[in-house]
Amino acid sequence: AITLSGAAAVAWRASAMATPHPLSRSAFASIRRVSRDQALDMAEREATATGWAKKSDAWFYGEVGFDAMAHALSRVKPKRKETFLDLGSGTGNAVMAAALTQPFEVCRGVERLSSLHEIALQSLASYESDTKRVIRSLQAEAGEDVASAETWPFHVPKVELVHGDLLRESMEGVDVVYSFATCFGRELFNAMAWQLEALRPGARVLLVSKSLVSPSFELVGCVGLQQTHTEAAVDCYIYHKRY
């Protein structure tokens, strides 16, 4: 259950969070449905059953921690009315972390594996019901002091989860793209890199374990992100779209 108080509400600072507030961390814990190892097992079973596992390792499920995700996103300075997109969103954890810590208008994820997508939909149902109900109560208690707040729990982004091929996802209107691309093969990653060229100038891209080679993208940073299942960190490369 999520425990929130009006006192905490009034004290909330409307800024993108490098370190998640305890309220958002509590909300995420209540939304998350399976562990990383459980998700990996589900992904492996489906990829094996469908024959995908024989062709590629792209099905391999990896994820970074909630705090690490919030820190990485804060580096690209999200703004109100911007759209976040996770390519290969798995169980939806990165999408939910974006929604619970940053001032996006829309947070969207696309996932090919139906087993992982179904878990993500369960998290979304909890976000849409339990989390929003508590937030509405909190907003009423806090009153007009939160009218201009831009981050959760007062600004609640719309969350969209798509079951499909990430390479078919449009880049139109997208401002920030994230992908845990560690096990993406060369063919898939090159296709995704070409897809990212359609982003508008000023867009930002966060790629785990992979780097872009394109004159239209400028590397502006690299952060180490803690994974949920191991002490080993992964590199996340951050890019700015020049033109």
PDB file of C-alpha atoms in Angstrom:
ATOM      1  CA  ALA A   1       0.000   0.000   0.000  1.00  0.00           C
ATOM      2  CA  ILE A   2       1.067   3.598  -0.628  1.00  0.00           C
ATOM      3  CA  THR A   3       1.247   5.815   2.410  1.00  0.00           C
ATOM      4  CA  LEU A   4       1.096   9.534   1.652  1.00  0.00           C
ATOM      5  CA  SER A   5       0.502  12.576   3.826  1.00  0.00           C
ATOM      6  CA  GLY A   6      -0.630  16.121   3.208  1.00  0.00           C
ATOM      7  CA  ALA A   7       2.447  17.437   4.990  1.00  0.00           C
ATOM      8  CA  ALA A   8       4.675  15.595   2.556  1.00  0.00           C
ATOM      9  CA  ALA A   9       2.556  16.910  -0.291  1.00  0.00           C
ATOM     10  CA  VAL A  10       3.024  20.548   0.634  1.00  0.00           C
ATOM     11  CA  ALA A  11       6.764  19.971   1.018  1.00  0.00           C
ATOM     12  CA  TRP A  12       7.081  18.459  -2.431  1.00  0.00           C
ATOM     13  CA  ARG A  13       9.451  20.280  -4.795  1.00  0.00           C
ATOM     14  CA  ALA A  14       8.343  20.414  -8.420  1.00  0.00           C
ATOM     15  CA  SER A  15      11.565  19.328 -10.103  1.00  0.00           C
ATOM     16  CA  ALA A  16      12.834  16.297 -11.997  1.00  0.00           C
ATOM     17  CA  MET A  17      14.278  13.941  -9.427  1.00  0.00           C
ATOM     18  CA  ALA A  18      17.829  12.611  -9.511  1.00  0.00           C
ATOM     19  CA  THR A  19      17.047  10.891  -6.209  1.00  0.00           C
ATOM     20  CA  PRO A  20      13.453   9.600  -6.042  1.00  0.00           C
ATOM     21  CA  HIS A  21      11.220  10.864  -3.282  1.00  0.00           C
ATOM     22  CA  PRO A  22      10.141   8.145  -0.784  1.00  0.00           C
ATOM     23  CA  LEU A  23       6.547   8.600  -1.946  1.00  0.00           C
ATOM     24  CA  SER A  24       7.340   7.730  -5.548  1.00  0.00           C
ATOM     25  CA  ARG A  25       9.533   4.825  -4.435  1.00  0.00           C
ATOM     26  CA  SER A  26       6.667   3.475  -2.330  1.00  0.00           C
ATOM     27  CA  ALA A  27       4.270   3.807  -5.247  1.00  0.00           C
ATOM     28  CA  PHE A  28       6.641   1.931  -7.554  1.00  0.00           C
ATOM     29  CA  ALA A  29       7.027  -0.899  -5.053  1.00  0.00           C
ATOM     30  CA  SER A  30       3.250  -1.301  -4.934  1.00  0.00           C
ATOM     31  CA  ILE A  31       2.986  -1.331  -8.751  1.00  0.00           C
ATOM     32  CA  ARG A  32       5.822  -3.739  -9.584  1.00  0.00           C
ATOM     33  CA  ARG A  33       4.536  -7.254 -10.183  1.00  0.00           C
ATOM     34  CA  VAL A  34       7.524  -9.586 -10.741  1.00  0.00           C
ATOM     35  CA  SER A  35      11.251  -9.651 -10.035  1.00  0.00           C
ATOM     36  CA  ARG A  36      13.859  -9.375 -12.745  1.00  0.00           C
ATOM     37  CA  ASP A  37      14.664 -13.097 -12.504  1.00  0.00           C
ATOM     38  CA  GLN A  38      10.997 -14.018 -12.841  1.00  0.00           C
ATOM     39  CA  ALA A  39      10.701 -11.769 -15.890  1.00  0.00           C
ATOM     40  CA  LEU A  40      13.840 -13.314 -17.410  1.00  0.00           C
ATOM     41  CA  ASP A  41      12.380 -16.807 -16.961  1.00  0.00           C
ATOM     42  CA  MET A  42       9.129 -15.738 -18.618  1.00  0.00           C
ATOM     43  CA  ALA A  43      10.994 -14.136 -21.508  1.00  0.00           C
ATOM     44  CA  GLU A  44      13.183 -17.201 -22.037  1.00  0.00           C
ATOM     45  CA  ARG A  45      10.227 -19.589 -22.055  1.00  0.00           C
ATOM     46  CA  GLU A  46       8.294 -17.509 -24.603  1.00  0.00           C
ATOM     47  CA  ALA A  47      11.322 -16.868 -26.812  1.00  0.00           C
ATOM     48  CA  THR A  48      12.103 -20.598 -26.817  1.00  0.00           C
ATOM     49  CA  ALA A  49       8.513 -21.581 -27.561  1.00  0.00           C
ATOM     50  CA  THR A  50       8.261 -19.168 -30.486  1.00  0.00           C
ATOM     51  CA  GLY A  51      11.704 -19.990 -31.907  1.00  0.00           C
ATOM     52  CA  TRP A  52      13.007 -16.454 -31.357  1.00  0.00           C
ATOM     53  CA  ALA A  53      15.688 -17.710 -28.958  1.00  0.00           C
ATOM     54  CA  LYS A  54      17.392 -19.628 -31.798  1.00  0.00           C
ATOM     55  CA  LYS A  55      17.694 -16.488 -33.921  1.00  0.00           C
ATOM     56  CA  SER A  56      18.716 -13.809 -31.440  1.00  0.00           C
ATOM     57  CA  ASP A  57      19.512 -12.925 -27.838  1.00  0.00           C
ATOM     58  CA  ALA A  58      17.389  -9.775 -28.052  1.00  0.00           C
ATOM     59  CA  TRP A  59      14.735 -11.407 -25.863  1.00  0.00           C
ATOM     60  CA  PHE A  60      17.136 -11.440 -22.880  1.00  0.00           C
ATOM     61  CA  TYR A  61      15.572  -9.434 -20.068  1.00  0.00           C
ATOM     62  CA  GLY A  62      17.615  -6.886 -18.157  1.00  0.00           C
ATOM     63  CA  GLU A  63      16.602  -3.954 -16.005  1.00  0.00           C
ATOM     64  CA  VAL A  64      18.132  -1.205 -13.902  1.00  0.00           C
ATOM     65  CA  GLY A  65      16.927  -0.167 -10.464  1.00  0.00           C
ATOM     66  CA  PHE A  66      14.278   2.460  -9.822  1.00  0.00           C
ATOM     67  CA  ASP A  67      16.712   4.963  -8.318  1.00  0.00           C
ATOM     68  CA  ALA A  68      19.200   4.422 -11.126  1.00  0.00           C
ATOM     69  CA  MET A  69      16.525   5.011 -13.750  1.00  0.00           C
ATOM     70  CA  ALA A  70      15.392   8.224 -12.070  1.00  0.00           C
ATOM     71  CA  HIS A  71      18.996   9.433 -11.929  1.00  0.00           C
ATOM     72  CA  ALA A  72      19.595   8.716 -15.620  1.00  0.00           C
ATOM     73  CA  LEU A  73      16.390  10.462 -16.676  1.00  0.00           C
ATOM     74  CA  SER A  74      17.179  13.519 -14.568  1.00  0.00           C
ATOM     75  CA  ARG A  75      20.347  13.955 -16.636  1.00  0.00           C
ATOM     76  CA  VAL A  76      18.292  14.759 -19.754  1.00  0.00           C
ATOM     77  CA  LYS A  77      16.175  17.352 -17.920  1.00  0.00           C
ATOM     78  CA  PRO A  78      12.657  16.252 -18.920  1.00  0.00           C
ATOM     79  CA  LYS A  79      10.074  18.992 -19.355  1.00  0.00           C
ATOM     80  CA  ARG A  80       6.309  19.225 -19.038  1.00  0.00           C
ATOM     81  CA  LYS A  81       4.448  18.193 -22.194  1.00  0.00           C
ATOM     82  CA  GLU A  82       7.333  15.971 -23.361  1.00  0.00           C
ATOM     83  CA  THR A  83       6.947  12.306 -24.320  1.00  0.00           C
ATOM     84  CA  PHE A  84       9.085   9.424 -23.054  1.00  0.00           C
ATOM     85  CA  LEU A  85       9.450   6.173 -25.022  1.00  0.00           C
ATOM     86  CA  ASP A  86      11.010   2.880 -23.899  1.00  0.00           C
ATOM     87  CA  LEU A  87      11.945   0.602 -26.805  1.00  0.00           C
ATOM     88  CA  GLY A  88      11.738  -2.923 -25.432  1.00  0.00           C
ATOM     89  CA  SER A  89       9.845  -2.015 -22.275  1.00  0.00           C
ATOM     90  CA  GLY A  90       9.502  -5.518 -20.816  1.00  0.00           C
ATOM     91  CA  THR A  91       7.359  -5.476 -17.672  1.00  0.00           C
ATOM     92  CA  GLY A  92       7.077  -1.694 -17.836  1.00  0.00           C
ATOM     93  CA  ASN A  93       9.382  -0.802 -14.942  1.00  0.00           C
ATOM     94  CA  ALA A  94      11.321   1.933 -16.752  1.00  0.00           C
ATOM     95  CA  VAL A  95       8.072   3.439 -18.053  1.00  0.00           C
ATOM     96  CA  MET A  96       6.621   3.508 -14.557  1.00  0.00           C
ATOM     97  CA  ALA A  97       9.827   4.969 -13.117  1.00  0.00           C
ATOM     98  CA  ALA A  98       9.630   7.757 -15.689  1.00  0.00           C
ATOM     99  CA  ALA A  99       5.979   8.420 -14.842  1.00  0.00           C
ATOM    100  CA  LEU A 100       6.605   8.464 -11.094  1.00  0.00           C
ATOM    101  CA  THR A 101       9.690  10.691 -11.065  1.00  0.00           C
ATOM    102  CA  GLN A 102       9.682  13.003 -14.088  1.00  0.00           C
ATOM    103  CA  PRO A 103       7.399  15.730 -15.510  1.00  0.00           C
ATOM    104  CA  PHE A 104       6.566  13.957 -18.773  1.00  0.00           C
ATOM    105  CA  GLU A 105       3.141  14.360 -20.325  1.00  0.00           C
ATOM    106  CA  VAL A 106       3.151  10.841 -21.781  1.00  0.00           C
ATOM    107  CA  CYS A 107       5.257   7.802 -20.882  1.00  0.00           C
ATOM    108  CA  ARG A 108       5.043   5.014 -23.454  1.00  0.00           C
ATOM    109  CA  GLY A 109       6.622   1.576 -23.822  1.00  0.00           C
ATOM    110  CA  VAL A 110       6.611  -1.010 -26.593  1.00  0.00           C
ATOM    111  CA  GLU A 111       7.315  -4.698 -25.973  1.00  0.00           C
ATOM    112  CA  ARG A 112       7.285  -7.688 -28.314  1.00  0.00           C
ATOM    113  CA  LEU A 113       6.961 -10.517 -25.775  1.00  0.00           C
ATOM    114  CA  SER A 114       3.320 -10.979 -24.808  1.00  0.00           C
ATOM    115  CA  SER A 115       4.139 -12.539 -21.417  1.00  0.00           C
ATOM    116  CA  LEU A 116       6.098  -9.458 -20.327  1.00  0.00           C
ATOM    117  CA  HIS A 117       3.533  -7.103 -21.846  1.00  0.00           C
ATOM    118  CA  GLU A 118       0.763  -8.757 -19.813  1.00  0.00           C
ATOM    119  CA  ILE A 119       2.702  -8.138 -16.602  1.00  0.00           C
ATOM    120  CA  ALA A 120       3.202  -4.515 -17.661  1.00  0.00           C
ATOM    121  CA  LEU A 121      -0.548  -4.149 -18.160  1.00  0.00           C
ATOM    122  CA  GLN A 122      -1.109  -5.364 -14.598  1.00  0.00           C
ATOM    123  CA  SER A 123       1.258  -2.665 -13.344  1.00  0.00           C
ATOM    124  CA  LEU A 124      -0.552  -0.104 -15.464  1.00  0.00           C
ATOM    125  CA  ALA A 125      -3.909  -1.150 -13.994  1.00  0.00           C
ATOM    126  CA  SER A 126      -2.527  -0.574 -10.511  1.00  0.00           C
ATOM    127  CA  TYR A 127      -1.098   2.798 -11.570  1.00  0.00           C
ATOM    128  CA  GLU A 128      -4.431   3.843 -13.056  1.00  0.00           C
ATOM    129  CA  SER A 129      -6.499   2.777 -10.057  1.00  0.00           C
ATOM    130  CA  ASP A 130      -4.762   2.573  -6.695  1.00  0.00           C
ATOM    131  CA  THR A 131      -2.006   5.105  -7.337  1.00  0.00           C
ATOM    132  CA  LYS A 132      -4.245   7.721  -8.925  1.00  0.00           C
ATOM    133  CA  ARG A 133      -6.885   7.337  -6.230  1.00  0.00           C
ATOM    134  CA  VAL A 134      -4.312   8.068  -3.534  1.00  0.00           C
ATOM    135  CA  ILE A 135      -2.949  10.978  -5.562  1.00  0.00           C
ATOM    136  CA  ARG A 136      -6.392  12.553  -5.941  1.00  0.00           C
ATOM    137  CA  SER A 137      -6.873  12.352  -2.194  1.00  0.00           C
ATOM    138  CA  LEU A 138      -3.450  13.867  -1.657  1.00  0.00           C
ATOM    139  CA  GLN A 139      -4.136  16.693  -4.083  1.00  0.00           C
ATOM    140  CA  ALA A 140      -7.383  17.533  -2.301  1.00  0.00           C
ATOM    141  CA  GLU A 141      -5.610  17.616   1.048  1.00  0.00           C
ATOM    142  CA  ALA A 142      -2.743  19.750  -0.247  1.00  0.00           C
ATOM    143  CA  GLY A 143      -5.047  22.245  -1.946  1.00  0.00           C
ATOM    144  CA  GLU A 144      -3.916  24.939  -4.333  1.00  0.00           C
ATOM    145  CA  ASP A 145      -0.309  24.830  -3.109  1.00  0.00           C
ATOM    146  CA  VAL A 146       0.325  22.132  -5.698  1.00  0.00           C
ATOM    147  CA  ALA A 147      -1.469  23.719  -8.633  1.00  0.00           C
ATOM    148  CA  SER A 148       1.740  24.383 -10.575  1.00  0.00           C
ATOM    149  CA  ALA A 149       3.686  21.276  -9.536  1.00  0.00           C
ATOM    150  CA  GLU A 150       5.229  19.426 -12.467  1.00  0.00           C
ATOM    151  CA  THR A 151       6.200  16.064 -10.992  1.00  0.00           C
ATOM    152  CA  TRP A 152       4.476  13.156  -9.337  1.00  0.00           C
ATOM    153  CA  PRO A 153       2.444  12.982  -7.176  1.00  0.00           C
ATOM    154  CA  PHE A 154       0.680  16.118  -8.425  1.00  0.00           C
ATOM    155  CA  HIS A 155       1.349  15.882 -12.133  1.00  0.00           C
ATOM    156  CA  VAL A 156       0.399  12.366 -13.251  1.00  0.00           C
ATOM    157  CA  PRO A 157       1.658  11.447 -16.752  1.00  0.00           C
ATOM    158  CA  LYS A 158      -0.439   9.364 -19.085  1.00  0.00           C
ATOM    159  CA  VAL A 159       1.052   5.873 -19.450  1.00  0.00           C
ATOM    160  CA  GLU A 160       0.694   3.892 -22.682  1.00  0.00           C
ATOM    161  CA  LEU A 161       1.906   0.319 -23.214  1.00  0.00           C
ATOM    162  CA  VAL A 162       2.058  -1.157 -26.703  1.00  0.00           C
ATOM    163  CA  HIS A 163       2.398  -4.838 -27.612  1.00  0.00           C
ATOM    164  CA  GLY A 164       4.385  -4.905 -30.813  1.00  0.00           C
ATOM    165  CA  ASP A 165       7.632  -4.567 -32.717  1.00  0.00           C
ATOM    166  CA  LEU A 166       9.821  -1.734 -31.436  1.00  0.00           C
ATOM    167  CA  LEU A 167      11.059  -1.094 -34.977  1.00  0.00           C
ATOM    168  CA  ARG A 168       7.535  -0.182 -36.026  1.00  0.00           C
ATOM    169  CA  GLU A 169       7.129   2.435 -33.316  1.00  0.00           C
ATOM    170  CA  SER A 170       6.900   5.996 -34.646  1.00  0.00           C
ATOM    171  CA  MET A 171       9.359   8.619 -33.404  1.00  0.00           C
ATOM    172  CA  GLU A 172       6.916  11.429 -34.156  1.00  0.00           C
ATOM    173  CA  GLY A 173       6.429  13.657 -31.128  1.00  0.00           C
ATOM    174  CA  VAL A 174       8.899  11.689 -28.989  1.00  0.00           C
ATOM    175  CA  ASP A 175      11.351  13.710 -26.887  1.00  0.00           C
ATOM    176  CA  VAL A 176      13.230  11.130 -24.808  1.00  0.00           C
ATOM    177  CA  VAL A 177      14.003   7.543 -25.860  1.00  0.00           C
ATOM    178  CA  TYR A 178      15.387   4.845 -23.572  1.00  0.00           C
ATOM    179  CA  SER A 179      16.431   1.309 -24.449  1.00  0.00           C
ATOM    180  CA  PHE A 180      18.137  -1.458 -22.470  1.00  0.00           C
ATOM    181  CA  ALA A 181      19.974  -2.598 -25.592  1.00  0.00           C
ATOM    182  CA  THR A 182      22.658  -4.800 -24.045  1.00  0.00           C
ATOM    183  CA  CYS A 183      21.700  -7.969 -25.925  1.00  0.00           C
ATOM    184  CA  PHE A 184      20.466  -6.384 -29.133  1.00  0.00           C
ATOM    185  CA  GLY A 185      22.303  -7.928 -32.070  1.00  0.00           C
ATOM    186  CA  ARG A 186      23.973  -5.842 -34.763  1.00  0.00           C
ATOM    187  CA  GLU A 187      21.076  -6.094 -37.212  1.00  0.00           C
ATOM    188  CA  LEU A 188      18.450  -5.078 -34.668  1.00  0.00           C
ATOM    189  CA  PHE A 189      20.524  -2.300 -33.181  1.00  0.00           C
ATOM    190  CA  ASN A 190      21.457  -0.838 -36.566  1.00  0.00           C
ATOM    191  CA  ALA A 191      17.779  -0.829 -37.544  1.00  0.00           C
ATOM    192  CA  MET A 192      16.883   0.909 -34.304  1.00  0.00           C
ATOM    193  CA  ALA A 193      19.683   3.452 -34.784  1.00  0.00           C
ATOM    194  CA  TRP A 194      18.281   4.270 -38.221  1.00  0.00           C
ATOM    195  CA  GLN A 195      14.829   4.584 -36.665  1.00  0.00           C
ATOM    196  CA  LEU A 196      16.171   7.111 -34.132  1.00  0.00           C
ATOM    197  CA  GLU A 197      17.275   9.384 -36.971  1.00  0.00           C
ATOM    198  CA  ALA A 198      13.601  10.343 -37.319  1.00  0.00           C
ATOM    199  CA  LEU A 199      13.644  12.058 -33.908  1.00  0.00           C
ATOM    200  CA  ARG A 200      13.291  15.814 -33.984  1.00  0.00           C
ATOM    201  CA  PRO A 201      16.202  18.117 -33.080  1.00  0.00           C
ATOM    202  CA  GLY A 202      16.563  18.488 -29.318  1.00  0.00           C
ATOM    203  CA  ALA A 203      15.429  14.937 -28.557  1.00  0.00           C
ATOM    204  CA  ARG A 204      17.510  12.895 -26.134  1.00  0.00           C
ATOM    205  CA  VAL A 205      18.415   9.213 -26.262  1.00  0.00           C
ATOM    206  CA  LEU A 206      19.582   6.951 -23.430  1.00  0.00           C
ATOM    207  CA  LEU A 207      21.090   3.626 -24.540  1.00  0.00           C
ATOM    208  CA  VAL A 208      22.295   0.916 -22.184  1.00  0.00           C
ATOM    209  CA  SER A 209      25.491  -0.819 -23.350  1.00  0.00           C
ATOM    210  CA  LYS A 210      25.323   0.455 -26.922  1.00  0.00           C
ATOM    211  CA  SER A 211      26.624   3.620 -28.580  1.00  0.00           C
ATOM    212  CA  LEU A 212      25.402   5.543 -31.613  1.00  0.00           C
ATOM    213  CA  VAL A 213      27.695   6.513 -34.471  1.00  0.00           C
ATOM    214  CA  SER A 214      25.917   9.333 -36.292  1.00  0.00           C
ATOM    215  CA  PRO A 215      26.732  12.973 -37.009  1.00  0.00           C
ATOM    216  CA  SER A 216      23.184  13.941 -36.038  1.00  0.00           C
ATOM    217  CA  PHE A 217      23.702  12.724 -32.463  1.00  0.00           C
ATOM    218  CA  GLU A 218      26.073  14.236 -29.917  1.00  0.00           C
ATOM    219  CA  LEU A 219      27.283  12.135 -26.989  1.00  0.00           C
ATOM    220  CA  VAL A 220      26.694  14.336 -23.941  1.00  0.00           C
ATOM    221  CA  GLY A 221      27.272  11.907 -21.097  1.00  0.00           C
ATOM    222  CA  CYS A 222      27.639   8.387 -19.784  1.00  0.00           C
ATOM    223  CA  VAL A 223      26.394   7.133 -16.416  1.00  0.00           C
ATOM    224  CA  GLY A 224      26.784   3.803 -14.684  1.00  0.00           C
ATOM    225  CA  LEU A 225      23.420   2.316 -13.715  1.00  0.00           C
ATOM    226  CA  GLN A 226      22.897  -0.272 -11.000  1.00  0.00           C
ATOM    227  CA  GLN A 227      21.000  -3.355 -12.116  1.00  0.00           C
ATOM    228  CA  THR A 228      18.351  -4.965  -9.957  1.00  0.00           C
ATOM    229  CA  HIS A 229      19.766  -8.491  -9.942  1.00  0.00           C
ATOM    230  CA  THR A 230      23.490  -7.906  -9.500  1.00  0.00           C
ATOM    231  CA  GLU A 231      25.995  -5.442  -8.091  1.00  0.00           C
ATOM    232  CA  ALA A 232      27.418  -4.962 -11.583  1.00  0.00           C
ATOM    233  CA  ALA A 233      26.540  -1.651 -13.209  1.00  0.00           C
ATOM    234  CA  VAL A 234      25.874  -1.072 -16.895  1.00  0.00           C
ATOM    235  CA  ASP A 235      26.903   1.960 -18.923  1.00  0.00           C
ATOM    236  CA  CYS A 236      24.139   4.211 -20.176  1.00  0.00           C
ATOM    237  CA  TYR A 237      25.156   6.519 -23.035  1.00  0.00           C
ATOM    238  CA  ILE A 238      23.244   9.769 -23.341  1.00  0.00           C
ATOM    239  CA  TYR A 239      22.803  11.538 -26.672  1.00  0.00           C
ATOM    240  CA  HIS A 240      21.363  14.837 -27.873  1.00  0.00           C
ATOM    241  CA  LYS A 241      19.814  15.049 -31.349  1.00  0.00           C
ATOM    242  CA  ARG A 242      21.542  17.899 -33.186  1.00  0.00           C
ATOM    243  CA  TYR A 243      19.447  18.001 -36.363  1.00  0.00           C
TER     244      TYR A 243
END
